[in-house]
Structures are given as C-alpha cells and as structure tokens.
C-alpha cells in the first residue's frame, strides 16, 4: 500500500480556509486517496475521497495533483469544532484503511 | 443513515475475565472491521470480515477472537487480556471489501484491563 506523508501539526485561524497537504508519491493508478478526521478519541469521521479528479462535498474539497503524487484537503471556513487529527490515507488493493500519524489541526479564535 | 453502533462504550475487565465487544450496523454492508487504537496513536487494523468470512487477520494474538454471526453483527471476544491491551476498540463497516468504498466507523469501546 502506498504510504502518505503529512505535517505533524498545523494551525489555522477561525473563519479562514484550512489547507492540509499530503504526499503520496508511490500511489498506484487505481488507488484512492481518503481523508478522515478524529476529534479527541471519538471514532474517525469520513470526510472525502477521490481517485483523479478534484472532489467537493458539504464538508470539504479535495484537490489531487495531476501526477497524483500529492493532494490537499481544504476546509473552506474552519471553525473551532474542526480542531482534530486529520488522516490522509491511500486505500490499497485489499480495500481497507491503514492509518498513518496524521496532522493535528488546531483552529484558533 | 451511516451509523455503526458499538457496545459497551466502556468496559473494565480483569486479566482472567472473558468479555465481548459488540458492533452492529443496519446499512446492508457486507464488510466489517476491527481496529485498535492506543492513546495518542493512529488506529491499527486487527481483523476484516467480508460476507461473514474472516478475510484479514493482522497477526492478532489469539486472546482476541472475532466473530461475525450475521451480516449486521460483529463481535470481538476477549479472554486472558493483558493491561497493555487497554485501548479504544473501533468497529467499522463498508458496502463491500473493495477499493473505492467508504468505510464508516463507530464511536468505539474503551477497554481497560486491570
């Protein structure tokens, strides 16, 4: 399974966009990029996933580079409730999720 | 409805006890998962069931015994655990075990082994 690299932590001002980067340089052509978040030891919450094209839903946007070696999760207007650990995961051929260390996002007033 | 329900939310057990964690979903999903999460660490995959059959066992010690009695239920039987097994146990489900599906997680069961 392709591994991902994320910054350990990031800060974002409340109301501003939060842009969380992820590198997955060894991703294969049929592997999807998933984003989950986990708020203080609750269960991981699904945010969004994509293969090649950019994706948007009510929570976030996912921008995947053309070579698919990196992606960015965008929370358009971060609130204090978005403070969480954000996991970028490449889903392998077995169809399961192997979590990395993630990025701890702190949204500050 | 994308709900995965786990019970109990909290469990304290002695090292000689036998207990079980339960997970239930009514989304018609045919793949179910158990993860273990230690404090300040990411979730680690333990087991995966596909169509009620064990598909993946990530070399988990035999004191953890999974069971999938039907397509809606997943149990994790616990016996002779050690204090280091204290963790948050997460259940998840997805439509099938295939790439591109969304996996939904429950809120977890907090286990403390004394």
PDB file of C-alpha atoms in Angstrom:
ATOM      1  CA  UNK A   1       0.000   0.000   0.000  1.00  0.00           C
ATOM      2  CA  UNK A   2       1.238   3.483  -0.787  1.00  0.00           C
ATOM      3  CA  UNK A   3       2.396   5.459   2.235  1.00  0.00           C
ATOM      4  CA  UNK A   4       1.471   9.044   2.951  1.00  0.00           C
ATOM      5  CA  UNK A   5       3.430  11.918   4.487  1.00  0.00           C
ATOM      6  CA  UNK A   6       1.672  14.698   6.374  1.00  0.00           C
ATOM      7  CA  UNK A   7       2.889  17.550   8.564  1.00  0.00           C
ATOM      8  CA  UNK A   8       2.693  16.690  12.241  1.00  0.00           C
ATOM      9  CA  UNK A   9       0.690  19.772  13.148  1.00  0.00           C
ATOM     10  CA  UNK A  10      -0.840  22.922  11.693  1.00  0.00           C
ATOM     11  CA  UNK A  11      -2.642  25.973  12.995  1.00  0.00           C
ATOM     12  CA  UNK A  12      -5.472  27.830  11.320  1.00  0.00           C
ATOM     13  CA  UNK A  13      -7.388  30.963  12.275  1.00  0.00           C
ATOM     14  CA  UNK A  14     -11.112  30.551  12.790  1.00  0.00           C
ATOM     15  CA  UNK A  15     -13.064  31.539   9.688  1.00  0.00           C
ATOM     16  CA  UNK A  16     -10.105  31.092   7.366  1.00  0.00           C
ATOM     17  CA  UNK A  17      -9.557  28.219   4.971  1.00  0.00           C
ATOM     18  CA  UNK A  18      -7.521  25.313   6.300  1.00  0.00           C
ATOM     19  CA  UNK A  19      -5.325  23.673   3.665  1.00  0.00           C
ATOM     20  CA  UNK A  20      -3.927  20.317   4.740  1.00  0.00           C
ATOM     21  CA  UNK A  21      -1.262  18.814   2.453  1.00  0.00           C
ATOM     22  CA  UNK A  22      -0.472  15.157   1.901  1.00  0.00           C
ATOM     23  CA  UNK A  23       2.256  13.469  -0.132  1.00  0.00           C
ATOM     24  CA  UNK A  24       1.677  10.013  -1.616  1.00  0.00           C
ATOM     25  CA  UNK A  25       4.394   9.738  -4.234  1.00  0.00           C
ATOM     26  CA  UNK A  26       4.159   5.929  -4.591  1.00  0.00           C
ATOM     27  CA  UNK A  27       0.425   5.835  -5.265  1.00  0.00           C
ATOM     28  CA  UNK A  28      -0.728   3.391  -7.944  1.00  0.00           C
ATOM     29  CA  UNK A  29      -3.138   4.187 -10.728  1.00  0.00           C
ATOM     30  CA  UNK A  30      -6.182   2.553  -9.138  1.00  0.00           C
ATOM     31  CA  UNK A  31      -5.596   3.628  -5.529  1.00  0.00           C
ATOM     32  CA  UNK A  32      -7.895   6.176  -3.932  1.00  0.00           C
ATOM     33  CA  UNK A  33      -6.953   8.970  -1.543  1.00  0.00           C
ATOM     34  CA  UNK A  34      -9.153   9.164   1.562  1.00  0.00           C
ATOM     35  CA  UNK A  35      -9.389  11.777   4.286  1.00  0.00           C
ATOM     36  CA  UNK A  36     -10.724  11.107   7.759  1.00  0.00           C
ATOM     37  CA  UNK A  37     -10.605  13.126  10.929  1.00  0.00           C
ATOM     38  CA  UNK A  38     -10.726  12.135  14.560  1.00  0.00           C
ATOM     39  CA  UNK A  39     -11.881  14.511  17.235  1.00  0.00           C
ATOM     40  CA  UNK A  40     -10.434  13.739  20.656  1.00  0.00           C
ATOM     41  CA  UNK A  41     -10.653   9.943  20.556  1.00  0.00           C
ATOM     42  CA  UNK A  42     -14.096   9.704  19.014  1.00  0.00           C
ATOM     43  CA  UNK A  43     -14.382   7.333  16.084  1.00  0.00           C
ATOM     44  CA  UNK A  44     -12.766   8.504  12.848  1.00  0.00           C
ATOM     45  CA  UNK A  45     -15.136  10.532  10.712  1.00  0.00           C
ATOM     46  CA  UNK A  46     -15.142  10.163   6.933  1.00  0.00           C
ATOM     47  CA  UNK A  47     -14.570  13.446   5.110  1.00  0.00           C
ATOM     48  CA  UNK A  48     -13.960  12.809   1.421  1.00  0.00           C
ATOM     49  CA  UNK A  49     -12.153  10.589  -1.055  1.00  0.00           C
ATOM     50  CA  UNK A  50     -11.046  10.753  -4.675  1.00  0.00           C
ATOM     51  CA  UNK A  51      -9.152   8.991  -7.429  1.00  0.00           C
ATOM     52  CA  UNK A  52      -8.025  11.535 -10.013  1.00  0.00           C
ATOM     53  CA  UNK A  53     -10.445  14.413 -10.172  1.00  0.00           C
ATOM     54  CA  UNK A  54     -10.970  17.085  -7.593  1.00  0.00           C
ATOM     55  CA  UNK A  55     -13.892  16.396  -5.302  1.00  0.00           C
ATOM     56  CA  UNK A  56     -16.134  18.597  -3.188  1.00  0.00           C
ATOM     57  CA  UNK A  57     -18.828  17.833  -0.656  1.00  0.00           C
ATOM     58  CA  UNK A  58     -20.546  19.679   2.157  1.00  0.00           C
ATOM     59  CA  UNK A  59     -17.561  19.269   4.451  1.00  0.00           C
ATOM     60  CA  UNK A  60     -14.505  19.871   2.318  1.00  0.00           C
ATOM     61  CA  UNK A  61     -12.760  19.913  -1.042  1.00  0.00           C
ATOM     62  CA  UNK A  62     -10.063  17.513  -2.169  1.00  0.00           C
ATOM     63  CA  UNK A  63      -7.522  18.699  -4.693  1.00  0.00           C
ATOM     64  CA  UNK A  64      -5.360  15.969  -6.266  1.00  0.00           C
ATOM     65  CA  UNK A  65      -2.382  16.957  -8.396  1.00  0.00           C
ATOM     66  CA  UNK A  66      -2.295  15.803 -11.984  1.00  0.00           C
ATOM     67  CA  UNK A  67       0.517  13.329 -11.303  1.00  0.00           C
ATOM     68  CA  UNK A  68      -1.447  12.116  -8.259  1.00  0.00           C
ATOM     69  CA  UNK A  69       1.620  12.283  -6.055  1.00  0.00           C
ATOM     70  CA  UNK A  70       0.100  14.740  -3.629  1.00  0.00           C
ATOM     71  CA  UNK A  71      -3.229  16.137  -2.529  1.00  0.00           C
ATOM     72  CA  UNK A  72      -4.679  18.914  -0.396  1.00  0.00           C
ATOM     73  CA  UNK A  73      -7.742  18.837   1.800  1.00  0.00           C
ATOM     74  CA  UNK A  74      -9.440  22.212   2.054  1.00  0.00           C
ATOM     75  CA  UNK A  75     -11.834  23.152   4.838  1.00  0.00           C
ATOM     76  CA  UNK A  76     -13.208  26.411   3.410  1.00  0.00           C
ATOM     77  CA  UNK A  77     -14.196  28.179   6.636  1.00  0.00           C
ATOM     78  CA  UNK A  78     -12.590  26.494   9.626  1.00  0.00           C
ATOM     79  CA  UNK A  79     -14.384  26.602  12.969  1.00  0.00           C
ATOM     80  CA  UNK A  80     -13.200  25.637  16.433  1.00  0.00           C
ATOM     81  CA  UNK A  81     -15.075  22.350  16.021  1.00  0.00           C
ATOM     82  CA  UNK A  82     -12.738  21.422  13.154  1.00  0.00           C
ATOM     83  CA  UNK A  83      -9.864  21.010  15.612  1.00  0.00           C
ATOM     84  CA  UNK A  84      -8.914  17.359  15.178  1.00  0.00           C
ATOM     85  CA  UNK A  85      -6.334  14.936  13.836  1.00  0.00           C
ATOM     86  CA  UNK A  86      -6.708  14.652  10.059  1.00  0.00           C
ATOM     87  CA  UNK A  87      -5.615  11.435   8.364  1.00  0.00           C
ATOM     88  CA  UNK A  88      -4.728  11.168   4.691  1.00  0.00           C
ATOM     89  CA  UNK A  89      -4.845   7.519   3.629  1.00  0.00           C
ATOM     90  CA  UNK A  90      -4.260   5.717   0.372  1.00  0.00           C
ATOM     91  CA  UNK A  91      -6.580   2.741   0.160  1.00  0.00           C
ATOM     92  CA  UNK A  92      -4.728  -0.294  -1.111  1.00  0.00           C
ATOM     93  CA  UNK A  93      -5.927  -3.167  -3.240  1.00  0.00           C
ATOM     94  CA  UNK A  94      -7.347  -5.018  -0.229  1.00  0.00           C
ATOM     95  CA  UNK A  95      -9.949  -2.315   0.287  1.00  0.00           C
ATOM     96  CA  UNK A  96      -9.020  -1.447   3.852  1.00  0.00           C
ATOM     97  CA  UNK A  97      -7.545   1.648   5.507  1.00  0.00           C
ATOM     98  CA  UNK A  98      -4.084   1.730   7.040  1.00  0.00           C
ATOM     99  CA  UNK A  99      -3.738   4.896   9.116  1.00  0.00           C
ATOM    100  CA  UNK A 100      -0.573   6.988   9.342  1.00  0.00           C
ATOM    101  CA  UNK A 101       0.173   9.526  12.052  1.00  0.00           C
ATOM    102  CA  UNK A 102      -1.968  12.303  10.594  1.00  0.00           C
ATOM    103  CA  UNK A 103      -1.900  16.076  11.042  1.00  0.00           C
ATOM    104  CA  UNK A 104      -3.112  17.666  14.244  1.00  0.00           C
ATOM    105  CA  UNK A 105      -5.048  20.753  13.143  1.00  0.00           C
ATOM    106  CA  UNK A 106      -5.655  23.418  15.757  1.00  0.00           C
ATOM    107  CA  UNK A 107      -8.187  26.093  14.846  1.00  0.00           C
ATOM    108  CA  UNK A 108      -7.632  29.190  16.935  1.00  0.00           C
ATOM    109  CA  UNK A 109     -10.024  32.083  17.664  1.00  0.00           C
TER     110      UNK A 109
ATOM    111  CA  UNK B   1     -28.134   6.636   7.981  1.00  0.00           C
ATOM    112  CA  UNK B   2     -24.441   5.810   8.261  1.00  0.00           C
ATOM    113  CA  UNK B   3     -24.436   4.541  11.814  1.00  0.00           C
ATOM    114  CA  UNK B   4     -22.209   1.877  13.299  1.00  0.00           C
ATOM    115  CA  UNK B   5     -23.182   1.155  16.891  1.00  0.00           C
ATOM    116  CA  UNK B   6     -20.725  -0.242  19.415  1.00  0.00           C
ATOM    117  CA  UNK B   7     -21.455  -1.566  22.886  1.00  0.00           C
ATOM    118  CA  UNK B   8     -20.434  -1.208  25.588  1.00  0.00           C
ATOM    119  CA  UNK B   9     -18.899   2.269  25.424  1.00  0.00           C
ATOM    120  CA  UNK B  10     -16.696   1.464  28.405  1.00  0.00           C
ATOM    121  CA  UNK B  11     -15.519  -1.881  29.767  1.00  0.00           C
ATOM    122  CA  UNK B  12     -13.244  -2.704  32.673  1.00  0.00           C
ATOM    123  CA  UNK B  13     -12.127  -6.304  32.934  1.00  0.00           C
ATOM    124  CA  UNK B  14      -9.677  -8.367  34.902  1.00  0.00           C
ATOM    125  CA  UNK B  15      -6.955 -10.393  33.274  1.00  0.00           C
ATOM    126  CA  UNK B  16      -8.807 -13.653  33.904  1.00  0.00           C
ATOM    127  CA  UNK B  17     -12.209 -12.447  32.675  1.00  0.00           C
ATOM    128  CA  UNK B  18     -13.987 -13.276  29.449  1.00  0.00           C
ATOM    129  CA  UNK B  19     -15.903 -10.426  27.863  1.00  0.00           C
ATOM    130  CA  UNK B  20     -17.146  -9.380  24.445  1.00  0.00           C
ATOM    131  CA  UNK B  21     -17.408  -6.193  22.439  1.00  0.00           C
ATOM    132  CA  UNK B  22     -20.341  -5.866  20.077  1.00  0.00           C
ATOM    133  CA  UNK B  23     -20.765  -3.947  16.852  1.00  0.00           C
ATOM    134  CA  UNK B  24     -23.923  -3.548  14.789  1.00  0.00           C
ATOM    135  CA  UNK B  25     -24.820  -1.868  11.509  1.00  0.00           C
ATOM    136  CA  UNK B  26     -28.047  -1.813   9.515  1.00  0.00           C
ATOM    137  CA  UNK B  27     -26.758  -0.318   6.291  1.00  0.00           C
ATOM    138  CA  UNK B  28     -26.613  -3.631   4.461  1.00  0.00           C
ATOM    139  CA  UNK B  29     -22.825  -3.524   4.495  1.00  0.00           C
ATOM    140  CA  UNK B  30     -21.011  -6.801   3.866  1.00  0.00           C
ATOM    141  CA  UNK B  31     -17.548  -5.820   5.083  1.00  0.00           C
ATOM    142  CA  UNK B  32     -16.801  -5.168   8.749  1.00  0.00           C
ATOM    143  CA  UNK B  33     -13.592  -4.253  10.516  1.00  0.00           C
ATOM    144  CA  UNK B  34     -11.997  -4.155  13.976  1.00  0.00           C
ATOM    145  CA  UNK B  35      -9.318  -1.584  14.763  1.00  0.00           C
ATOM    146  CA  UNK B  36      -7.373  -0.991  17.970  1.00  0.00           C
ATOM    147  CA  UNK B  37      -6.186   2.466  18.989  1.00  0.00           C
ATOM    148  CA  UNK B  38      -3.768   3.172  21.807  1.00  0.00           C
ATOM    149  CA  UNK B  39      -3.574   6.637  23.313  1.00  0.00           C
ATOM    150  CA  UNK B  40      -2.044   9.266  21.012  1.00  0.00           C
ATOM    151  CA  UNK B  41      -1.521   6.678  18.240  1.00  0.00           C
ATOM    152  CA  UNK B  42      -3.394   6.097  14.968  1.00  0.00           C
ATOM    153  CA  UNK B  43      -5.891   3.219  14.674  1.00  0.00           C
ATOM    154  CA  UNK B  44      -4.348  -0.152  13.819  1.00  0.00           C
ATOM    155  CA  UNK B  45      -6.213  -2.718  11.745  1.00  0.00           C
ATOM    156  CA  UNK B  46      -6.912  -6.007  13.537  1.00  0.00           C
ATOM    157  CA  UNK B  47      -9.457  -8.007  11.542  1.00  0.00           C
ATOM    158  CA  UNK B  48     -11.573  -7.697   8.413  1.00  0.00           C
ATOM    159  CA  UNK B  49     -14.680  -9.717   7.587  1.00  0.00           C
ATOM    160  CA  UNK B  50     -16.152  -9.949   4.132  1.00  0.00           C
ATOM    161  CA  UNK B  51     -19.534 -11.621   3.645  1.00  0.00           C
ATOM    162  CA  UNK B  52     -19.291 -13.030   7.181  1.00  0.00           C
ATOM    163  CA  UNK B  53     -15.952 -14.706   6.471  1.00  0.00           C
ATOM    164  CA  UNK B  54     -12.652 -13.660   8.027  1.00  0.00           C
ATOM    165  CA  UNK B  55     -10.657 -12.053   5.251  1.00  0.00           C
ATOM    166  CA  UNK B  56      -7.761 -10.368   7.043  1.00  0.00           C
ATOM    167  CA  UNK B  57      -6.123 -11.116  10.393  1.00  0.00           C
ATOM    168  CA  UNK B  58      -3.258  -8.759  11.066  1.00  0.00           C
ATOM    169  CA  UNK B  59      -1.371 -11.287  13.232  1.00  0.00           C
ATOM    170  CA  UNK B  60      -3.526 -10.507  16.239  1.00  0.00           C
ATOM    171  CA  UNK B  61      -2.905 -12.618  19.403  1.00  0.00           C
ATOM    172  CA  UNK B  62      -5.400 -15.406  19.964  1.00  0.00           C
ATOM    173  CA  UNK B  63      -6.688 -13.788  23.167  1.00  0.00           C
ATOM    174  CA  UNK B  64      -8.704 -11.658  20.728  1.00  0.00           C
ATOM    175  CA  UNK B  65     -11.296 -13.763  18.911  1.00  0.00           C
ATOM    176  CA  UNK B  66     -13.565 -12.156  16.309  1.00  0.00           C
ATOM    177  CA  UNK B  67     -16.931 -13.486  15.285  1.00  0.00           C
ATOM    178  CA  UNK B  68     -19.380 -12.414  12.596  1.00  0.00           C
ATOM    179  CA  UNK B  69     -22.658 -14.243  13.320  1.00  0.00           C
ATOM    180  CA  UNK B  70     -24.573 -12.464  10.559  1.00  0.00           C
ATOM    181  CA  UNK B  71     -24.177  -9.616   8.110  1.00  0.00           C
ATOM    182  CA  UNK B  72     -25.221  -6.966  10.648  1.00  0.00           C
ATOM    183  CA  UNK B  73     -23.232  -8.058  13.682  1.00  0.00           C
ATOM    184  CA  UNK B  74     -19.572  -8.253  14.565  1.00  0.00           C
ATOM    185  CA  UNK B  75     -18.258  -9.378  17.924  1.00  0.00           C
ATOM    186  CA  UNK B  76     -14.823  -9.322  19.476  1.00  0.00           C
ATOM    187  CA  UNK B  77     -14.396 -11.897  22.228  1.00  0.00           C
ATOM    188  CA  UNK B  78     -11.769 -11.099  24.825  1.00  0.00           C
ATOM    189  CA  UNK B  79     -10.054 -13.603  27.089  1.00  0.00           C
ATOM    190  CA  UNK B  80      -6.936 -13.505  29.270  1.00  0.00           C
ATOM    191  CA  UNK B  81      -6.054  -9.985  28.219  1.00  0.00           C
ATOM    192  CA  UNK B  82      -3.067  -8.039  29.472  1.00  0.00           C
ATOM    193  CA  UNK B  83      -3.012  -4.463  30.805  1.00  0.00           C
ATOM    194  CA  UNK B  84      -1.248  -3.379  27.598  1.00  0.00           C
ATOM    195  CA  UNK B  85      -4.395  -4.384  25.691  1.00  0.00           C
ATOM    196  CA  UNK B  86      -6.173  -1.412  27.231  1.00  0.00           C
ATOM    197  CA  UNK B  87      -7.205   0.753  24.300  1.00  0.00           C
ATOM    198  CA  UNK B  88     -10.062   2.143  22.235  1.00  0.00           C
ATOM    199  CA  UNK B  89     -11.515  -0.598  20.028  1.00  0.00           C
ATOM    200  CA  UNK B  90     -13.140   0.677  16.868  1.00  0.00           C
ATOM    201  CA  UNK B  91     -15.560  -1.131  14.616  1.00  0.00           C
ATOM    202  CA  UNK B  92     -16.199  -0.072  11.043  1.00  0.00           C
ATOM    203  CA  UNK B  93     -18.183  -1.207   8.036  1.00  0.00           C
ATOM    204  CA  UNK B  94     -18.350  -0.653   4.297  1.00  0.00           C
ATOM    205  CA  UNK B  95     -20.602  -1.795   1.481  1.00  0.00           C
ATOM    206  CA  UNK B  96     -18.091  -4.390   0.341  1.00  0.00           C
ATOM    207  CA  UNK B  97     -14.405  -5.046   0.748  1.00  0.00           C
ATOM    208  CA  UNK B  98     -13.331  -3.296  -2.412  1.00  0.00           C
ATOM    209  CA  UNK B  99     -11.346  -0.261  -3.327  1.00  0.00           C
ATOM    210  CA  UNK B 100     -13.245   2.999  -3.579  1.00  0.00           C
ATOM    211  CA  UNK B 101     -15.870   2.230  -0.948  1.00  0.00           C
ATOM    212  CA  UNK B 102     -16.457   4.467   2.049  1.00  0.00           C
ATOM    213  CA  UNK B 103     -15.684   2.942   5.435  1.00  0.00           C
ATOM    214  CA  UNK B 104     -17.773   4.176   8.345  1.00  0.00           C
ATOM    215  CA  UNK B 105     -16.599   3.968  11.940  1.00  0.00           C
ATOM    216  CA  UNK B 106     -18.405   3.599  15.216  1.00  0.00           C
ATOM    217  CA  UNK B 107     -17.561   5.666  18.276  1.00  0.00           C
ATOM    218  CA  UNK B 108     -15.560   2.863  19.812  1.00  0.00           C
ATOM    219  CA  UNK B 109     -15.436   0.869  23.019  1.00  0.00           C
ATOM    220  CA  UNK B 110     -12.965   1.944  25.677  1.00  0.00           C
ATOM    221  CA  UNK B 111     -11.368  -1.125  27.246  1.00  0.00           C
ATOM    222  CA  UNK B 112      -9.395  -1.079  30.464  1.00  0.00           C
ATOM    223  CA  UNK B 113      -7.684  -4.287  31.607  1.00  0.00           C
ATOM    224  CA  UNK B 114      -6.798  -4.370  35.293  1.00  0.00           C
TER     225      UNK B 114
END
